[in-house]
mmCIF file of N, CA and C in Angstrom:
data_model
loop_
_atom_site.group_PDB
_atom_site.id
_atom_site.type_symbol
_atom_site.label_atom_id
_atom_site.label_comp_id
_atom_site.label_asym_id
_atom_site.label_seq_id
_atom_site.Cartn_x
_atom_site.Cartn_y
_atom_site.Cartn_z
ATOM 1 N N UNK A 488 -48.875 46.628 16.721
ATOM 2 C CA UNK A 488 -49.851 47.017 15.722
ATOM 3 C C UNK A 488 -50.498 45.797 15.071
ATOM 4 N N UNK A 489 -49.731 44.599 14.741
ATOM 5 C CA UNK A 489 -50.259 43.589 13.993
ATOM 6 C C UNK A 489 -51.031 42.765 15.024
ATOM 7 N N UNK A 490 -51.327 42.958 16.870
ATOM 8 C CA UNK A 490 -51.985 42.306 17.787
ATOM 9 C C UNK A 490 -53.507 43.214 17.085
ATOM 10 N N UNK A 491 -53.694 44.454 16.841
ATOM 11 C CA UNK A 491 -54.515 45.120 17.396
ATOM 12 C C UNK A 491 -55.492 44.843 15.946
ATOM 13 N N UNK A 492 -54.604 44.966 14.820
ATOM 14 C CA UNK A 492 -55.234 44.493 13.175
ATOM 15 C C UNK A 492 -55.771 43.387 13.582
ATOM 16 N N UNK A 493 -54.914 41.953 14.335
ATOM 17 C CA UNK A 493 -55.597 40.698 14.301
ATOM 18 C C UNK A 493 -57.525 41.121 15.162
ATOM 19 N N UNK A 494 -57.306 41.666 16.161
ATOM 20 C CA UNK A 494 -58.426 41.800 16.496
ATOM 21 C C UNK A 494 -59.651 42.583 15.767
ATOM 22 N N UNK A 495 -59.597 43.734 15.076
ATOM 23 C CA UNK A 495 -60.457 43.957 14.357
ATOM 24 C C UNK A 495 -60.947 43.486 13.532
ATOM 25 N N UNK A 496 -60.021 42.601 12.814
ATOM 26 C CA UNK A 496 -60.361 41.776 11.433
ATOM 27 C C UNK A 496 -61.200 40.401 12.378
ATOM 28 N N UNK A 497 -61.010 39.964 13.753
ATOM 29 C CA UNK A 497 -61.541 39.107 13.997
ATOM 30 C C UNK A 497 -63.202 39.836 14.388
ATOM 31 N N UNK A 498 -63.483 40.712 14.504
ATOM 32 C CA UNK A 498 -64.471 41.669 15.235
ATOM 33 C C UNK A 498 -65.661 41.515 13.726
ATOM 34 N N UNK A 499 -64.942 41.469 12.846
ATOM 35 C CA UNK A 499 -65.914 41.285 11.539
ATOM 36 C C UNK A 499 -66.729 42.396 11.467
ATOM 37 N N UNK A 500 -66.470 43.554 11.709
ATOM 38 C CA UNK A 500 -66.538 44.470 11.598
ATOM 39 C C UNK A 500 -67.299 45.332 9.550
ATOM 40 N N UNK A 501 -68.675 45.413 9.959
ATOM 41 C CA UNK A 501 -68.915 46.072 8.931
ATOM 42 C C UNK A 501 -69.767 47.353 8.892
ATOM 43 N N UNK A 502 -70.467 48.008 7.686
ATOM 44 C CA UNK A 502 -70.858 49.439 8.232
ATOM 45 C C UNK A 502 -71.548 50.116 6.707
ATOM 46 N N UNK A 503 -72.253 51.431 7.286
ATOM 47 C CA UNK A 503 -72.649 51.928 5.695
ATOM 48 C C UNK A 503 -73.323 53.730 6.795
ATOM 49 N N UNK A 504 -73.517 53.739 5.310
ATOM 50 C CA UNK A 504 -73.845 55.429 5.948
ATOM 51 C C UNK A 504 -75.575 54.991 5.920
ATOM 52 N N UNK A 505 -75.890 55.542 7.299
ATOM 53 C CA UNK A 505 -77.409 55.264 7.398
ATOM 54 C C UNK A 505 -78.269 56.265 6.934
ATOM 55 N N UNK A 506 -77.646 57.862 7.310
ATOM 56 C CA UNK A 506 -78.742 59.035 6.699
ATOM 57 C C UNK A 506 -77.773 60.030 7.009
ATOM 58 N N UNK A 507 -78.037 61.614 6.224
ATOM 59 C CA UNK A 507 -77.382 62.839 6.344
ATOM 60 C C UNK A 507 -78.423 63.879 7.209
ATOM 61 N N UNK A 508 -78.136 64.728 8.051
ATOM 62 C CA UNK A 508 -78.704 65.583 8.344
ATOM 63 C C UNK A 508 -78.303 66.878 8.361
ATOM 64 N N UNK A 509 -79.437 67.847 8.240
ATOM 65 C CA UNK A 509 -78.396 69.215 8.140
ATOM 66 C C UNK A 509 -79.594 69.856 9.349
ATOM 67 N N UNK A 510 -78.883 70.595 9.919
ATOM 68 C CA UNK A 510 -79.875 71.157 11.425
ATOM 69 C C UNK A 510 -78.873 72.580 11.301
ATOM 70 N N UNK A 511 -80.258 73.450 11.805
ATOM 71 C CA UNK A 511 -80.205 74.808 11.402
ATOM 72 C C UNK A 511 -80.645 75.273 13.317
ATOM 73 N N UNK A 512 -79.949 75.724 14.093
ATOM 74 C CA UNK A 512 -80.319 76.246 15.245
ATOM 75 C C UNK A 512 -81.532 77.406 15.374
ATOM 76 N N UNK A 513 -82.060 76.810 16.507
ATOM 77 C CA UNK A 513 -82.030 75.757 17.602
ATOM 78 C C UNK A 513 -82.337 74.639 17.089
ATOM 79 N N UNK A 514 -81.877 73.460 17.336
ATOM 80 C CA UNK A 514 -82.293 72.345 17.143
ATOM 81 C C UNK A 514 -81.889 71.638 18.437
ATOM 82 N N UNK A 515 -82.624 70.047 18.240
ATOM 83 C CA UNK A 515 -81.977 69.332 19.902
ATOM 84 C C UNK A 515 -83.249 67.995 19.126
ATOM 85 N N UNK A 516 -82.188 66.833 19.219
ATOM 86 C CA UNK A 516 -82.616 65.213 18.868
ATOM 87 C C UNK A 516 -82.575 64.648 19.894
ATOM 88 N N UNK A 517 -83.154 63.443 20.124
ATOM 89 C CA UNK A 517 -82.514 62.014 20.423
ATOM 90 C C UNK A 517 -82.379 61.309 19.705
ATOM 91 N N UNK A 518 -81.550 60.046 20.132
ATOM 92 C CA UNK A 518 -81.321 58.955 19.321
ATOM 93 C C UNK A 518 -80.675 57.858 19.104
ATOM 94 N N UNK A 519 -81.081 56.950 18.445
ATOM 95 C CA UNK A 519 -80.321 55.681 19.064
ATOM 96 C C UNK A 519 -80.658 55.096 17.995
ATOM 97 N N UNK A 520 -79.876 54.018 17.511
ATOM 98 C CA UNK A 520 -80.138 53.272 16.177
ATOM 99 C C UNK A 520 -80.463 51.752 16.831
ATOM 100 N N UNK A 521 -81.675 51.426 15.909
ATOM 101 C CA UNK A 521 -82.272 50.243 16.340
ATOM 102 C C UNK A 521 -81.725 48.894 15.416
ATOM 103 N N UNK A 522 -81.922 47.941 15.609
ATOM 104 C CA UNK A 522 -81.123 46.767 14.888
ATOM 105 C C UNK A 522 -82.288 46.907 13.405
ATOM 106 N N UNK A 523 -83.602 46.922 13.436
ATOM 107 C CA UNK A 523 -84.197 47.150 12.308
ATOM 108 C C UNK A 523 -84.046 48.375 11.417
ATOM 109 N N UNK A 524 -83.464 49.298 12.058
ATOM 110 C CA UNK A 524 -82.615 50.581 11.582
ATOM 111 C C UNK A 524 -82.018 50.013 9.596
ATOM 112 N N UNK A 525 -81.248 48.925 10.288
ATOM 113 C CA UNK A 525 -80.057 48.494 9.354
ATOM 114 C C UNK A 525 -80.378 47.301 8.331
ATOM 115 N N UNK A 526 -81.743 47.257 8.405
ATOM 116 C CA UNK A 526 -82.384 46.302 7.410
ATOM 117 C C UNK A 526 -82.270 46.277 6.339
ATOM 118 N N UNK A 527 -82.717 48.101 5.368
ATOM 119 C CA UNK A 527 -82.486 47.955 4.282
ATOM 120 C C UNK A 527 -81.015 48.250 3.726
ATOM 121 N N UNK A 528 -80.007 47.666 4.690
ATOM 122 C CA UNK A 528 -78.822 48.130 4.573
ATOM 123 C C UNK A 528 -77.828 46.202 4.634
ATOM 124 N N UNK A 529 -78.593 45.991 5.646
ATOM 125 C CA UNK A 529 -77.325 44.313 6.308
ATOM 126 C C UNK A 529 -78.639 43.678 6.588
ATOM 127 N N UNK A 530 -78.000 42.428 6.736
ATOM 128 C CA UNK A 530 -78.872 41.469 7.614
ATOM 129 C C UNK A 530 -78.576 42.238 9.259
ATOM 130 N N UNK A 531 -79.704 41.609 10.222
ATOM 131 C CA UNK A 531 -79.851 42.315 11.495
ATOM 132 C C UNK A 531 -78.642 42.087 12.095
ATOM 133 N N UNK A 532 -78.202 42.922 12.744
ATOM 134 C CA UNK A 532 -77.069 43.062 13.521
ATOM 135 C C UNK A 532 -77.411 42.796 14.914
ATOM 136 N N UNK A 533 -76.143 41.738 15.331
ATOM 137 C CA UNK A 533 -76.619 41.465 16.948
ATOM 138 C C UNK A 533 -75.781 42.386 17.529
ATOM 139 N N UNK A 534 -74.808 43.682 17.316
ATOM 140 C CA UNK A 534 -74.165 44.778 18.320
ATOM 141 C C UNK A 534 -74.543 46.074 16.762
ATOM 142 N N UNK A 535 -74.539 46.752 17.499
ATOM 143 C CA UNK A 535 -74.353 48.261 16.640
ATOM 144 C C UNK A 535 -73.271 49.274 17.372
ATOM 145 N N UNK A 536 -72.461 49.696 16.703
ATOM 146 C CA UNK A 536 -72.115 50.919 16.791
ATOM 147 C C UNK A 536 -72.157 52.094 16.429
ATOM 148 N N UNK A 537 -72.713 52.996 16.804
ATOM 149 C CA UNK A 537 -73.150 54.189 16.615
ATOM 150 C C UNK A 537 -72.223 55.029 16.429
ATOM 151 N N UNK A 538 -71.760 56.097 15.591
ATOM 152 C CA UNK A 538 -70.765 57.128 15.027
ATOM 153 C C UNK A 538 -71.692 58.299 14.326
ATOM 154 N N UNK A 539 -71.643 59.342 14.600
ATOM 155 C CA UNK A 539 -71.654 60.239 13.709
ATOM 156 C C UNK A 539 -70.117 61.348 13.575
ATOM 157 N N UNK A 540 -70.517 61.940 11.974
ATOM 158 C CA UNK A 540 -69.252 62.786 11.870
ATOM 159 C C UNK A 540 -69.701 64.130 11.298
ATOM 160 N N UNK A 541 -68.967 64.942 12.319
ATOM 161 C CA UNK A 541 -70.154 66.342 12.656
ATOM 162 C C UNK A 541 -68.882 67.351 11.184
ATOM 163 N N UNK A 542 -69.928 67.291 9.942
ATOM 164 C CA UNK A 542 -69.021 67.653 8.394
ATOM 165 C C UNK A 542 -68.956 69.133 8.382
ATOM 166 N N UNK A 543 -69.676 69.938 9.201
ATOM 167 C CA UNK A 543 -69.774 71.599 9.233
ATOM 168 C C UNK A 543 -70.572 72.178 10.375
ATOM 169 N N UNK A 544 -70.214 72.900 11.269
ATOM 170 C CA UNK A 544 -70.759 73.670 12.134
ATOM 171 C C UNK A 544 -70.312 72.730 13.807
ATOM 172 N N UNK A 545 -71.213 72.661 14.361
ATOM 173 C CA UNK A 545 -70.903 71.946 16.131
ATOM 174 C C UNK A 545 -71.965 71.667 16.740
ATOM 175 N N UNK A 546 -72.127 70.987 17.162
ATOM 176 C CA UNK A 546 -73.745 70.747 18.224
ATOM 177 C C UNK A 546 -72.917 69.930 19.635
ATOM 178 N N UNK A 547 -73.797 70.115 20.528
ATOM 179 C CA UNK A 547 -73.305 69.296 22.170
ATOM 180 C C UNK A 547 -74.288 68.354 21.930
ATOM 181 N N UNK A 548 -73.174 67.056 22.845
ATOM 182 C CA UNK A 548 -73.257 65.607 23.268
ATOM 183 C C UNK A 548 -74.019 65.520 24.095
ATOM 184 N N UNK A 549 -74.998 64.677 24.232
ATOM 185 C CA UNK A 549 -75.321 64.334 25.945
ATOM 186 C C UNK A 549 -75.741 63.229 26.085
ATOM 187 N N UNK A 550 -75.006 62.096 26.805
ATOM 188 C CA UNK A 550 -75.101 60.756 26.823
ATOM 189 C C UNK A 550 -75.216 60.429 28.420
ATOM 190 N N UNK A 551 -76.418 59.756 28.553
ATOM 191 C CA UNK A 551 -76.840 59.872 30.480
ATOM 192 C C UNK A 551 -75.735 59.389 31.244
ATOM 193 N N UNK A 552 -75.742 60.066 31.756
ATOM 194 C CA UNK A 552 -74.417 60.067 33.412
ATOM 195 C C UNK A 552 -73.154 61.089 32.692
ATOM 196 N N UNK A 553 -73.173 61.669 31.750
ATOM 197 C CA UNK A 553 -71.883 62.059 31.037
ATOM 198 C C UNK A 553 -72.327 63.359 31.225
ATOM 199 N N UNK A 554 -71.159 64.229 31.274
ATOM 200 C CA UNK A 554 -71.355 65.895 31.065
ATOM 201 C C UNK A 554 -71.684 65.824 29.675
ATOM 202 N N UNK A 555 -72.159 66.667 29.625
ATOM 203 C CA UNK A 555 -72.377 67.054 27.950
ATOM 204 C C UNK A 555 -71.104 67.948 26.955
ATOM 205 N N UNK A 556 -70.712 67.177 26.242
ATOM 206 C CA UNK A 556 -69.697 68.106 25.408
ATOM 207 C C UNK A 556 -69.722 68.732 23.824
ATOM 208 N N UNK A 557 -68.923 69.682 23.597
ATOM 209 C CA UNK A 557 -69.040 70.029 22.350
ATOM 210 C C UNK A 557 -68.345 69.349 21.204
ATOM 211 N N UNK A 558 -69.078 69.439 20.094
ATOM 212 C CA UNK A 558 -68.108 68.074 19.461
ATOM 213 C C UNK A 558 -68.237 69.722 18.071
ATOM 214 N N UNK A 559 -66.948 69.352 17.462
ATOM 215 C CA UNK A 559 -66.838 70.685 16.337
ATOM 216 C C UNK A 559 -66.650 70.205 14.925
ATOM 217 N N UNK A 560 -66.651 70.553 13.962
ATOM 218 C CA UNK A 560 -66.438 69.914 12.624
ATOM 219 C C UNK A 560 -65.102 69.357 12.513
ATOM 220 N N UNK A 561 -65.827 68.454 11.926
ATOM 221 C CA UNK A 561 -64.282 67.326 11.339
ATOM 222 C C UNK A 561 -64.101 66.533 12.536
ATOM 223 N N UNK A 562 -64.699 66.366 13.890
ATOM 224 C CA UNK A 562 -64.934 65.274 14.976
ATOM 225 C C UNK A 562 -65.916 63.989 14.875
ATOM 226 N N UNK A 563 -65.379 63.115 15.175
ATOM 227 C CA UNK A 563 -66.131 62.010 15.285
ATOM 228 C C UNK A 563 -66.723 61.425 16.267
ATOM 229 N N UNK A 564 -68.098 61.416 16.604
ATOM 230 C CA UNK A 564 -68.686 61.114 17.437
ATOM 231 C C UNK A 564 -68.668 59.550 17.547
ATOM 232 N N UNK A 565 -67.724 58.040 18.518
ATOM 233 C CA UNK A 565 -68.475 57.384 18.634
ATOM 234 C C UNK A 565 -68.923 56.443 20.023
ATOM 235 N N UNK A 566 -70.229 55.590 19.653
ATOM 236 C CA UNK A 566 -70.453 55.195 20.705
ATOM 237 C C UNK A 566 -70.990 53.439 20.557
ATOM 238 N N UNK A 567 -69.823 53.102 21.247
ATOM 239 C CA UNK A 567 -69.357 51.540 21.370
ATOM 240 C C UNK A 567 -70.952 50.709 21.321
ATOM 241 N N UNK A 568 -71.380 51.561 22.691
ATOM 242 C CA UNK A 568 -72.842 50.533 23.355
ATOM 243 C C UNK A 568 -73.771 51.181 22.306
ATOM 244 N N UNK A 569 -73.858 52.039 21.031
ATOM 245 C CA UNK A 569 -75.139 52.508 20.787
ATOM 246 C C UNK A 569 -76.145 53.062 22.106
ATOM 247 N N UNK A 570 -75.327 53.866 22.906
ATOM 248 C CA UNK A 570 -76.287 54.247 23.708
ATOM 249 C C UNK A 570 -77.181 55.565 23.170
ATOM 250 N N UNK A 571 -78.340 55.394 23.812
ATOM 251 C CA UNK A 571 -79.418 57.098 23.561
ATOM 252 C C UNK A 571 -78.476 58.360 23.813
ATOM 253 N N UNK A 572 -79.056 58.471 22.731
ATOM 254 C CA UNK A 572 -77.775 60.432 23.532
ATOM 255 C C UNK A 572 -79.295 61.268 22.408
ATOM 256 N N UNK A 573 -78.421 62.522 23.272
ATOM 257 C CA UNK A 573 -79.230 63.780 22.475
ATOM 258 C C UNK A 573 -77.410 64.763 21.935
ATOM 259 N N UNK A 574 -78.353 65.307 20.670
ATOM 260 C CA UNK A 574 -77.076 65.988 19.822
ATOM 261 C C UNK A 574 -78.115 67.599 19.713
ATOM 262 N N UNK A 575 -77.564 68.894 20.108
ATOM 263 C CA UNK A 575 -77.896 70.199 19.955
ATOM 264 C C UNK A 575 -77.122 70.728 19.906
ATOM 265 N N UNK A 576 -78.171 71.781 19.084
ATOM 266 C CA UNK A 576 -77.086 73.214 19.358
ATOM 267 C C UNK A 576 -77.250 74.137 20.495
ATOM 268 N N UNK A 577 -78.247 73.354 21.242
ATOM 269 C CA UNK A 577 -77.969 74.412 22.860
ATOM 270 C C UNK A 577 -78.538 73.539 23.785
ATOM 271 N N UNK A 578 -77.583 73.491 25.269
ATOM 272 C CA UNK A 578 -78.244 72.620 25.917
ATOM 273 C C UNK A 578 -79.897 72.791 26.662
ATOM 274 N N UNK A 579 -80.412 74.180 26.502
ATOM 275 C CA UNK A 579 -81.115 73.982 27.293
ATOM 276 C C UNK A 579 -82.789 73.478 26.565
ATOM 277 N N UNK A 580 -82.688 73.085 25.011
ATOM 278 C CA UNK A 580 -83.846 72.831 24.369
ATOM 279 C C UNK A 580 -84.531 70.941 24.634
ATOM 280 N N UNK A 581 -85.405 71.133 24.087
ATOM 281 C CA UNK A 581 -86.008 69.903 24.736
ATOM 282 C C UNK A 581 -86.084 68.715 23.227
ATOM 283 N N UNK A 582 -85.567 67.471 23.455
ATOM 284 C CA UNK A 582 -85.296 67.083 22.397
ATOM 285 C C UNK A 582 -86.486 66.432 21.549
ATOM 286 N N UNK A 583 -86.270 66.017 20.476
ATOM 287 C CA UNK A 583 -87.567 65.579 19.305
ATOM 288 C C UNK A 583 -86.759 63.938 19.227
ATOM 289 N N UNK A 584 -87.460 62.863 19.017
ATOM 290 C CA UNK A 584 -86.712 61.926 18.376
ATOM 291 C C UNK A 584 -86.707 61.938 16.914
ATOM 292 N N UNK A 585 -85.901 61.289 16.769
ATOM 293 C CA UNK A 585 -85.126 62.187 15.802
ATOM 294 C C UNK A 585 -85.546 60.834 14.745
ATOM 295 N N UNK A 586 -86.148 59.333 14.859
ATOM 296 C CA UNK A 586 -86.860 58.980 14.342
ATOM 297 C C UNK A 586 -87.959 59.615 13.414
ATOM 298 N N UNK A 587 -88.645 60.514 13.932
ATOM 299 C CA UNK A 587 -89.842 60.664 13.608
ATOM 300 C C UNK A 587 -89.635 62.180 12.475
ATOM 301 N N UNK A 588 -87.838 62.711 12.432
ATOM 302 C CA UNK A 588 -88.006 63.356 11.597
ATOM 303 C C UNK A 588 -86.857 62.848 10.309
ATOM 304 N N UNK A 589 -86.782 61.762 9.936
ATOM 305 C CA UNK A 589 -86.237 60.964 8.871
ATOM 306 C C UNK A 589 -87.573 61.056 7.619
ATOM 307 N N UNK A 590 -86.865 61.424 6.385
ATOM 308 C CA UNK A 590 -86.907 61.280 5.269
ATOM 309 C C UNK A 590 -86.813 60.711 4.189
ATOM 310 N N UNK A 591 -87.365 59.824 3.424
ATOM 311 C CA UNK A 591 -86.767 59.152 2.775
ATOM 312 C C UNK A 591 -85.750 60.100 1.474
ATOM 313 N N UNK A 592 -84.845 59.117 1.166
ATOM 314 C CA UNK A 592 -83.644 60.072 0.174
ATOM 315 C C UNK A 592 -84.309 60.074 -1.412
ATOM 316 N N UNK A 593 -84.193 61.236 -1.805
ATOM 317 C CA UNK A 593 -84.431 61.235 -3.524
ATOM 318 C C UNK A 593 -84.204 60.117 -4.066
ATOM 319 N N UNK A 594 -84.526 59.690 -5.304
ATOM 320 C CA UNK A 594 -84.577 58.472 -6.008
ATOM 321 C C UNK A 594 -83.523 57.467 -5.049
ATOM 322 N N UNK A 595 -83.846 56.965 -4.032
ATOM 323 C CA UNK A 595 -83.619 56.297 -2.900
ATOM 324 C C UNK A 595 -82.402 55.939 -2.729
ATOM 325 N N UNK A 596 -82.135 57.405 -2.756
ATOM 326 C CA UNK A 596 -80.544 57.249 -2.080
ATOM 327 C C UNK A 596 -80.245 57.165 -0.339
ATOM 328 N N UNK A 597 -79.768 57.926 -0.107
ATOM 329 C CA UNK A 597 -79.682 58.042 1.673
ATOM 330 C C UNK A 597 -81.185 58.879 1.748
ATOM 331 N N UNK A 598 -81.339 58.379 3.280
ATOM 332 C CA UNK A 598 -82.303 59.287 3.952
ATOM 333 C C UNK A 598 -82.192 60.363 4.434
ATOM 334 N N UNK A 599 -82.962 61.209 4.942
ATOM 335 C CA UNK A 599 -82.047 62.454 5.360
ATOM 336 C C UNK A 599 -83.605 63.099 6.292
ATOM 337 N N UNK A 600 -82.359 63.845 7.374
ATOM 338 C CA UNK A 600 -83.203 65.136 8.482
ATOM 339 C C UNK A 600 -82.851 66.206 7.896
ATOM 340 N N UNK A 601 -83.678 67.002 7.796
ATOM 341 C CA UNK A 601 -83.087 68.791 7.667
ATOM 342 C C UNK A 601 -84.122 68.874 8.856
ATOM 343 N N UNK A 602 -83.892 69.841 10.037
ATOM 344 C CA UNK A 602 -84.832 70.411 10.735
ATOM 345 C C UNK A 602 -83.773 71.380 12.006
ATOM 346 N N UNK A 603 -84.677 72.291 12.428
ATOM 347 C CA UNK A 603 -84.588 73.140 13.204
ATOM 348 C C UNK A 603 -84.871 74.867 12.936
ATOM 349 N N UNK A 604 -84.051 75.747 13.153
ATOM 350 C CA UNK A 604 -84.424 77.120 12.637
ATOM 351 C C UNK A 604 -83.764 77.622 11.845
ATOM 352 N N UNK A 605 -83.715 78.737 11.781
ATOM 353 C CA UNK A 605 -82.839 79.775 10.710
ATOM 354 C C UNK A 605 -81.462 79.982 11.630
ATOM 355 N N UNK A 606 -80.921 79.503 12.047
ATOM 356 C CA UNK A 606 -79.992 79.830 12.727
ATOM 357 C C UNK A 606 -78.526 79.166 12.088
ATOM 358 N N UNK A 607 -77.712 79.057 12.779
ATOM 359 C CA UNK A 607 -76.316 78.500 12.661
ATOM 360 C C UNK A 607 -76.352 77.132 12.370
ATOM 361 N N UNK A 608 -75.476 76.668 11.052
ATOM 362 C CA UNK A 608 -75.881 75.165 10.181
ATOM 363 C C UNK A 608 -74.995 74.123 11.322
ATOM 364 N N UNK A 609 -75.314 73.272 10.668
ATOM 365 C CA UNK A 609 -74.874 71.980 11.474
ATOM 366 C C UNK A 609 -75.007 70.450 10.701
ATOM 367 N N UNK A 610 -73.965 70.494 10.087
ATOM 368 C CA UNK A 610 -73.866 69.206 9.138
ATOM 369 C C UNK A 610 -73.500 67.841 10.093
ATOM 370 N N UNK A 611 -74.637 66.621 9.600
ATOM 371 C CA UNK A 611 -74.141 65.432 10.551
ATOM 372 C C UNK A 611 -73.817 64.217 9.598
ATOM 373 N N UNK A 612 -73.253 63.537 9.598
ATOM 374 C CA UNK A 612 -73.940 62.371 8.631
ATOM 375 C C UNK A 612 -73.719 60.907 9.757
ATOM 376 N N UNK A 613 -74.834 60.741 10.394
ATOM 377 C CA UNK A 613 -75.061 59.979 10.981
ATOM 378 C C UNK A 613 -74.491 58.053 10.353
ATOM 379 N N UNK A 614 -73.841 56.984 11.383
ATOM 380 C CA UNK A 614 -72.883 56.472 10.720
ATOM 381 C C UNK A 614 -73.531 55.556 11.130
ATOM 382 N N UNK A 615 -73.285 53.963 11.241
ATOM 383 C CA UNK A 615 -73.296 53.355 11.890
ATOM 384 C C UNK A 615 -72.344 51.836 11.317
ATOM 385 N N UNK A 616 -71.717 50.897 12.692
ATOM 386 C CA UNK A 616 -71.388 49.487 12.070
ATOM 387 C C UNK A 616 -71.978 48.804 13.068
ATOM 388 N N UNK A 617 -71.865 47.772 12.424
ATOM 389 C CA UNK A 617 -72.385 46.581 13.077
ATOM 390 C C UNK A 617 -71.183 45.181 13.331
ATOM 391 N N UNK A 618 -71.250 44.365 14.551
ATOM 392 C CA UNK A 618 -70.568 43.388 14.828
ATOM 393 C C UNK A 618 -71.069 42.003 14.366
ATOM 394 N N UNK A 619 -70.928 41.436 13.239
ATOM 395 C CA UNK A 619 -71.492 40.522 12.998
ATOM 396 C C UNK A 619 -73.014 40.431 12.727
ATOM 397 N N UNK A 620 -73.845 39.955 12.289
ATOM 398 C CA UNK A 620 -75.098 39.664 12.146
ATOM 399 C C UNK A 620 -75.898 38.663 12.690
ATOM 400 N N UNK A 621 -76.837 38.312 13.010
ATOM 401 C CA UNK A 621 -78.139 37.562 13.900
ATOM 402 C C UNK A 621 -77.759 36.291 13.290
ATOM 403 N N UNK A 622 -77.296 35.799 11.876
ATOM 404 C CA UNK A 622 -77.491 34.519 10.937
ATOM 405 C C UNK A 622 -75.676 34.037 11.634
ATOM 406 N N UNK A 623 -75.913 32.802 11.364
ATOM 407 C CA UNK A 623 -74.090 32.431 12.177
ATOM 408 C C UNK A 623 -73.543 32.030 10.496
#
């Protein structure tokens, strides 16, 4: 256990909540967090890791070459490479980037998505860390 602590603490490992979303089915994103993503948050990050943590309801995974899976509340979605994935509540809808439906947060708190239909909720709060920063 104290090999595996030394390595994280060497990984410099830091992080913040980037935005909340609440998606109402059908819904279906893409997405991928960009290093300017984390600006008004860190200095630029030269790795990202991508996490979300799915707080109420379920949506499916789909990360290219991967089956697509269901991820259910109280699961943690993460992904090492920050790769593109799409997150729905059904596989067969066609996705939105999910850029283009960010919000800025009330008296500028977090940002936030609400989008999709009247259907079945789906709480996300999209995560992210970063490995060190661009400055040495």
């Amino acid at each position: 256990m104290d090999a595996l602590l030394d390595i994280v603490r060497a990984m410099r490992l830091t992080g913040g909540v980037f935005l909340e979303a609440e998606f109402t089915a059908p819904w279906c994103i893409s997405s991928k967090i960009a290093p300017e993503d984390c600006r008004p948050f860190t200095p630029e990050p030269r790795h990202i890791i991508g996490f979300h943590y799915i707080t109420a309801g379920r949506c499916l995974l789909k990360v290219d070459g991967q089956q697509p899976m269901v991820v259910e509340r109280g699961q943690l979605i993460v992904l090492p490479r920050n790769d593109e994935h799409v997150l729905a509540s059904a596989s067969n809808l066609r996705p939105v980037n999910s850029h283009h439906l960010i919000q800025p947060g009330p008296d500028g708190g977090l940002a936030r998505i609400v989008y999709g239909g009247s259907g079945e909720p789906t709480q996300i709060d999209p995560t992210w860390l970063n490995r060190g920063t661009g400055s040495s």
